PDB file of C-alpha atoms in Angstrom:
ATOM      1  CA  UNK A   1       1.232   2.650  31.962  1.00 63.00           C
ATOM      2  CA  UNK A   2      -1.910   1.139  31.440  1.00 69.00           C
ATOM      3  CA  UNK A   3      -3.108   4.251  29.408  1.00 63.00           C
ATOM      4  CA  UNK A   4       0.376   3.883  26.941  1.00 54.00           C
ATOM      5  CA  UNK A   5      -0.550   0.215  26.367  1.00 60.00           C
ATOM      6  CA  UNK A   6      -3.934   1.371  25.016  1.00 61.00           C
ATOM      7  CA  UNK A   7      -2.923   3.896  22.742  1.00 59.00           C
ATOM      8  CA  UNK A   8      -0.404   1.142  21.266  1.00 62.00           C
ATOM      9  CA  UNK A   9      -2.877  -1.826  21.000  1.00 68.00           C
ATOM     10  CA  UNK A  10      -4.933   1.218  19.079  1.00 74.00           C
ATOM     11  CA  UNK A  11      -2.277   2.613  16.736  1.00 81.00           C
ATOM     12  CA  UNK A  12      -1.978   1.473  13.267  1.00 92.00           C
ATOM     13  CA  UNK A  13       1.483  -0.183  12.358  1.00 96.00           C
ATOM     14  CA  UNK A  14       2.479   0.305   9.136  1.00 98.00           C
ATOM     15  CA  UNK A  15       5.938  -0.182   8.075  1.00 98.00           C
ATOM     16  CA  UNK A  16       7.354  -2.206   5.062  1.00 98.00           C
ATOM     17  CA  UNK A  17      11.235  -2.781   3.626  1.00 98.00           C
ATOM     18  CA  UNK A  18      12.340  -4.458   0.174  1.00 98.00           C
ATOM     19  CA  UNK A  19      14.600  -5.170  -2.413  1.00 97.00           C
ATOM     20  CA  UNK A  20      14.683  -5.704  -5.987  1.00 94.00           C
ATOM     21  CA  UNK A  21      15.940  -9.212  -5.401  1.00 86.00           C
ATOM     22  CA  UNK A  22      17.584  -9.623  -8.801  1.00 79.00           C
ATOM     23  CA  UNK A  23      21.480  -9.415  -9.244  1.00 83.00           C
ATOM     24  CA  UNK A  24      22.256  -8.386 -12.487  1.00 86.00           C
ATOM     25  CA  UNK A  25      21.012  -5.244 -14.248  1.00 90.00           C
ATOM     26  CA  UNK A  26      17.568  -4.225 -14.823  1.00 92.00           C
ATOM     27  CA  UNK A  27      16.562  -2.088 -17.848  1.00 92.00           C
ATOM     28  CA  UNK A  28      17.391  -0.387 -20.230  1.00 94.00           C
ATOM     29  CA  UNK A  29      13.546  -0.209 -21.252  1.00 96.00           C
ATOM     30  CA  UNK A  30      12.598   2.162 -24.173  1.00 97.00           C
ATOM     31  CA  UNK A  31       9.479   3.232 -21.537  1.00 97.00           C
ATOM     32  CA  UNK A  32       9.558   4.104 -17.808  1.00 98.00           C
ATOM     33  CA  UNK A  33       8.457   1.049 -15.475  1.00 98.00           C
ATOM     34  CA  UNK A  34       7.154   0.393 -12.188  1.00 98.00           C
ATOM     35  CA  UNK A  35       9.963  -1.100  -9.991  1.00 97.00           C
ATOM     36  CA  UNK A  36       9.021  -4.224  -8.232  1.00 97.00           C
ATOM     37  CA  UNK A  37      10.713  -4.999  -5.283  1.00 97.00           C
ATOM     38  CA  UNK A  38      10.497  -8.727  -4.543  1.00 95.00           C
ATOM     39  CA  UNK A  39      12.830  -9.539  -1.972  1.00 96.00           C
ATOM     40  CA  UNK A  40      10.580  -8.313   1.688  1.00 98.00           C
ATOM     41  CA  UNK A  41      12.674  -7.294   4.719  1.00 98.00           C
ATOM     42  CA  UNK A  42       9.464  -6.506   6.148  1.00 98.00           C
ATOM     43  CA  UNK A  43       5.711  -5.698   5.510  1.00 98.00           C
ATOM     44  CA  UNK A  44       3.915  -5.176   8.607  1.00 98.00           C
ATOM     45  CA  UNK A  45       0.139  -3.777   7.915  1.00 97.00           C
ATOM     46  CA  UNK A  46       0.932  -5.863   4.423  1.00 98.00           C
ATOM     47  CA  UNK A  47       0.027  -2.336   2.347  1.00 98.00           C
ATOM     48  CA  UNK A  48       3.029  -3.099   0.377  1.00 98.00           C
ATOM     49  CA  UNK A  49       2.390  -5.408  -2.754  1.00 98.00           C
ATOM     50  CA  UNK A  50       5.819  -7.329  -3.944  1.00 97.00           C
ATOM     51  CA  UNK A  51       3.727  -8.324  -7.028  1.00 97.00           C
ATOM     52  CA  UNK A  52       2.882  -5.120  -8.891  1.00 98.00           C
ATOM     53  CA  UNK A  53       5.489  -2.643  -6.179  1.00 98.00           C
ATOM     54  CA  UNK A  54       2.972  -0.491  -5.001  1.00 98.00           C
ATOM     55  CA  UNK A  55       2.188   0.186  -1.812  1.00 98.00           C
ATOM     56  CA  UNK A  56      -1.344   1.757  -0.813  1.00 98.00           C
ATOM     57  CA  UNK A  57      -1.962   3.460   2.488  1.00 98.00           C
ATOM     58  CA  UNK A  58      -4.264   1.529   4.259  1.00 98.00           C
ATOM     59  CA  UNK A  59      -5.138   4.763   6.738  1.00 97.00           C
ATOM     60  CA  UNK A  60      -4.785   8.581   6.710  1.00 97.00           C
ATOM     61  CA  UNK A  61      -1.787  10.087   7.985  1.00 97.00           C
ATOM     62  CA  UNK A  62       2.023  10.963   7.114  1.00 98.00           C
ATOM     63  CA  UNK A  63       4.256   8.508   5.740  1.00 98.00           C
ATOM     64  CA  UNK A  64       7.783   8.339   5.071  1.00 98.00           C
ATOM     65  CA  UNK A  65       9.363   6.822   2.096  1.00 98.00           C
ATOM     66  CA  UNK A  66      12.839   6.808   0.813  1.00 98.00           C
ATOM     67  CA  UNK A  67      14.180   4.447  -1.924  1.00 98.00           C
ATOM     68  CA  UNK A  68      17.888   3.810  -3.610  1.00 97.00           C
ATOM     69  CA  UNK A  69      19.187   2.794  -6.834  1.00 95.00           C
ATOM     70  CA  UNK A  70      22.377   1.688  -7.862  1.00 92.00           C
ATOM     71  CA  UNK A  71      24.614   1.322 -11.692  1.00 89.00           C
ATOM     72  CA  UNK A  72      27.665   0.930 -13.232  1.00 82.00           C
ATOM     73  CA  UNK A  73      28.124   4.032 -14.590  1.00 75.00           C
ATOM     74  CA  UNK A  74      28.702   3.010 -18.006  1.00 81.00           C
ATOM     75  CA  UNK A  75      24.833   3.773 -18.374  1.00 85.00           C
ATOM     76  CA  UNK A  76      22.102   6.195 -16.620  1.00 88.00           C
ATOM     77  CA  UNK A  77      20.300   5.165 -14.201  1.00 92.00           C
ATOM     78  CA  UNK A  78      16.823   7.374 -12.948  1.00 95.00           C
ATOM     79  CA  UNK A  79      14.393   6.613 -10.300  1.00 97.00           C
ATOM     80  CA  UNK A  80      11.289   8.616  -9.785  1.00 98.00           C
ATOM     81  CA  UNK A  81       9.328   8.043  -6.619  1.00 98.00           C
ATOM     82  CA  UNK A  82       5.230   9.121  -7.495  1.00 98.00           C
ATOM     83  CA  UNK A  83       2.027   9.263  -5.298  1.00 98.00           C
ATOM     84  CA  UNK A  84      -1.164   8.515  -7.610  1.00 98.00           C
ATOM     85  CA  UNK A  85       0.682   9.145 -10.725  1.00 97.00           C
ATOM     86  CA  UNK A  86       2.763  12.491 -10.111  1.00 98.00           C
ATOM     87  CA  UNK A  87       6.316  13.047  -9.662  1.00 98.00           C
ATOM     88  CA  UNK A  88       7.255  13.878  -6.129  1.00 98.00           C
ATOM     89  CA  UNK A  89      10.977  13.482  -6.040  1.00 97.00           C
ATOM     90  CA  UNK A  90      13.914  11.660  -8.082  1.00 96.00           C
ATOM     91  CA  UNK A  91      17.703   9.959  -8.464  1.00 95.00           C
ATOM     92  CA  UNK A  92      19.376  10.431 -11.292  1.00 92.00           C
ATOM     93  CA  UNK A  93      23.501   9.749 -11.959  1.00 85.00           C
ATOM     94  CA  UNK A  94      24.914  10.291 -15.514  1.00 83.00           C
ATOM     95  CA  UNK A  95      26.867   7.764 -17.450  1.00 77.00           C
ATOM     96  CA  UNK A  96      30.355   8.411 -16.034  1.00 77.00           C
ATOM     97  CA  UNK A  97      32.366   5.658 -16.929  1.00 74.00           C
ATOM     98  CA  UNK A  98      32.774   2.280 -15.260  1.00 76.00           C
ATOM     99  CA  UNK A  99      32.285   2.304 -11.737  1.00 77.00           C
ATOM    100  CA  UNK A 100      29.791   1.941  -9.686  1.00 84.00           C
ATOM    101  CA  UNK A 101      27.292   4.393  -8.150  1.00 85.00           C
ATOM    102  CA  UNK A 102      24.567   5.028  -5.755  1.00 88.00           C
ATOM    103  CA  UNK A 103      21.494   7.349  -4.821  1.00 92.00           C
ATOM    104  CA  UNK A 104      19.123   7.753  -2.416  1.00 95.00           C
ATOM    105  CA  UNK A 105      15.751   9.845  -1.634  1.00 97.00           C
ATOM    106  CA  UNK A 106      13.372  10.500   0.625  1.00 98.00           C
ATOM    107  CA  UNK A 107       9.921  12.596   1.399  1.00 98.00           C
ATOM    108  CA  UNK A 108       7.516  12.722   4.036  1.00 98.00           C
ATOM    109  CA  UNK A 109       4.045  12.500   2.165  1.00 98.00           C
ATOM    110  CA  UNK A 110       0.456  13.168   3.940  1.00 98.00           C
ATOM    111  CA  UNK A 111      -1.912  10.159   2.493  1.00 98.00           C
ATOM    112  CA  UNK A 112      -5.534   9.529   2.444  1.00 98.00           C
ATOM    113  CA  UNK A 113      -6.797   5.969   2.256  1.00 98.00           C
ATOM    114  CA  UNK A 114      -6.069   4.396  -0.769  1.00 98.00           C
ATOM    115  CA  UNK A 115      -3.267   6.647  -2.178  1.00 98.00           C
ATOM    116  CA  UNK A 116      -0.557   4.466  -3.694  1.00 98.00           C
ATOM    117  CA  UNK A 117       3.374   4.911  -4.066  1.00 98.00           C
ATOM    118  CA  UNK A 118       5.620   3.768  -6.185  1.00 98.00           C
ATOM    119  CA  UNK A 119       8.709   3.965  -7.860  1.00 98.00           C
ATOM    120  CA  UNK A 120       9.193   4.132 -11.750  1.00 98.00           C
ATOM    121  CA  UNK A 121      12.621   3.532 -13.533  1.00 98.00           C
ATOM    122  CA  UNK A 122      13.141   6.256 -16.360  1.00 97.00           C
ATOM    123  CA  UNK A 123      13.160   5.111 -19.994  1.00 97.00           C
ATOM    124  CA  UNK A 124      17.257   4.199 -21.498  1.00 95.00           C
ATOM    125  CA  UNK A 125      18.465   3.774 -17.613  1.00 95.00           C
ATOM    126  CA  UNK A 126      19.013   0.847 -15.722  1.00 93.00           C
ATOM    127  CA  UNK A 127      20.147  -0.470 -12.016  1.00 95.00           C
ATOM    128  CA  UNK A 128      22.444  -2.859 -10.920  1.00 91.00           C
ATOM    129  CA  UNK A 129      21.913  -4.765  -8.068  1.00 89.00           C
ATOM    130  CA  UNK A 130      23.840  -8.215  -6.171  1.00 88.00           C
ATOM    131  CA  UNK A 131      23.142  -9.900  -3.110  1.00 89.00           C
ATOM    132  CA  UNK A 132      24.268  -6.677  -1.316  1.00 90.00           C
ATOM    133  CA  UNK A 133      20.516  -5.241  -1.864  1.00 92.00           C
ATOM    134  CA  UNK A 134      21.691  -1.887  -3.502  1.00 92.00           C
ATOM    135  CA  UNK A 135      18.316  -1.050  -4.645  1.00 96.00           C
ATOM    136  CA  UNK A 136      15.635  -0.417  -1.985  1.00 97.00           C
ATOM    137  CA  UNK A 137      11.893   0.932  -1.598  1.00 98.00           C
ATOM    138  CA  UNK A 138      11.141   1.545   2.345  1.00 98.00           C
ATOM    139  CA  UNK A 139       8.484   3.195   3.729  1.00 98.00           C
ATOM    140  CA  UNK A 140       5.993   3.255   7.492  1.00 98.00           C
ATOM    141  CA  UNK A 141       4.021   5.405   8.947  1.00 98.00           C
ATOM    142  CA  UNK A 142       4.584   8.444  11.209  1.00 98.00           C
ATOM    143  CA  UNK A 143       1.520   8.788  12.522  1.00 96.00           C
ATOM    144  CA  UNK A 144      -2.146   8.718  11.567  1.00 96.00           C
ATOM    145  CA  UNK A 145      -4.014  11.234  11.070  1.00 95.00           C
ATOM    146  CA  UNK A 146      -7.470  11.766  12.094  1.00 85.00           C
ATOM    147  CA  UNK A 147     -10.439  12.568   8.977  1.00 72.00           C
ATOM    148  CA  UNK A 148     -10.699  16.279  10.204  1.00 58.00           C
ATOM    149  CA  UNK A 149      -6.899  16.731   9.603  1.00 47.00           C
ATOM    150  CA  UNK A 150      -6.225  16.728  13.053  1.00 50.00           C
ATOM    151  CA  UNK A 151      -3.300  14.855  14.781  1.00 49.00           C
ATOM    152  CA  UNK A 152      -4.116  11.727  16.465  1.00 46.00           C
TER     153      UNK A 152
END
């Protein structure tokens, strides 16, 4: 037991949770922008930054990240998630009327110190967001990794 207890005083926590915090719609822009997500659930390790909505990985390993958006159809809406500037994976629902919709992604990513994440909204689309908290960034750790690229 003693030996568990040491390995978890050790271990890096990194986890965060957020929101956009804003009901109403956001965008259309005529440029993709950085999504910030203001309203924290959580932000243990603090690598998450509600001011610009980038997080940075404060250690090497494997993270998971998944984020949602949400519209009224009556417009696009298109989310990309990127690490350092590329495209890793996106959400994307057509104008389809007048309801409203939702989408969600995720991706396990292997980070080095420093790396940051983010979320973009595409240029012409837009979210939609209430008190519910439709539109979400999360991400944490799986588990670190060591600088040799061997597991911890």
């Amino acid at each position: 037991m003693e030996e568990l207890r040491k390995q978890n005083k050790e271990r890096p926590y990194v986890a965060f949770a957020a929101s956009l915090g804003v009901s109403g719609n956001t965008g259309p822009f005529n440029t993709d922008i950085t999504m910030i997500y203001k309203n924290i659930f959580t932000n243990t390790g603090s690598a998450y930054n509600p001011n610009t909505g980038i997080f940075t990985a404060p250690v090497r390993g494997v993270y998971y990240f998944s984020f949602s958006g949400c519209n009224d159809a009556s417009k696009a809406m298109g989310l990309q998630l990127y690490k350092n500037g590329v495209k890793q994976v996106t959400v994307f629902n057509h104008d389809s009327g007048t309801r409203y919709e939702t989408s969600t992604n995720g991706i396990s990513l292997e980070l080095e110190v420093g790396v940051q994440v983010y979320v973009r909204l595409l240029k012409n689309t837009w979210v939609a967001d209430s008190d519910n908290n439709h539109n979400t960034f999360i991400g944490h750790l799986l588990f670190p990794l060591l600088s040799s690229g061997c597991q911890q």
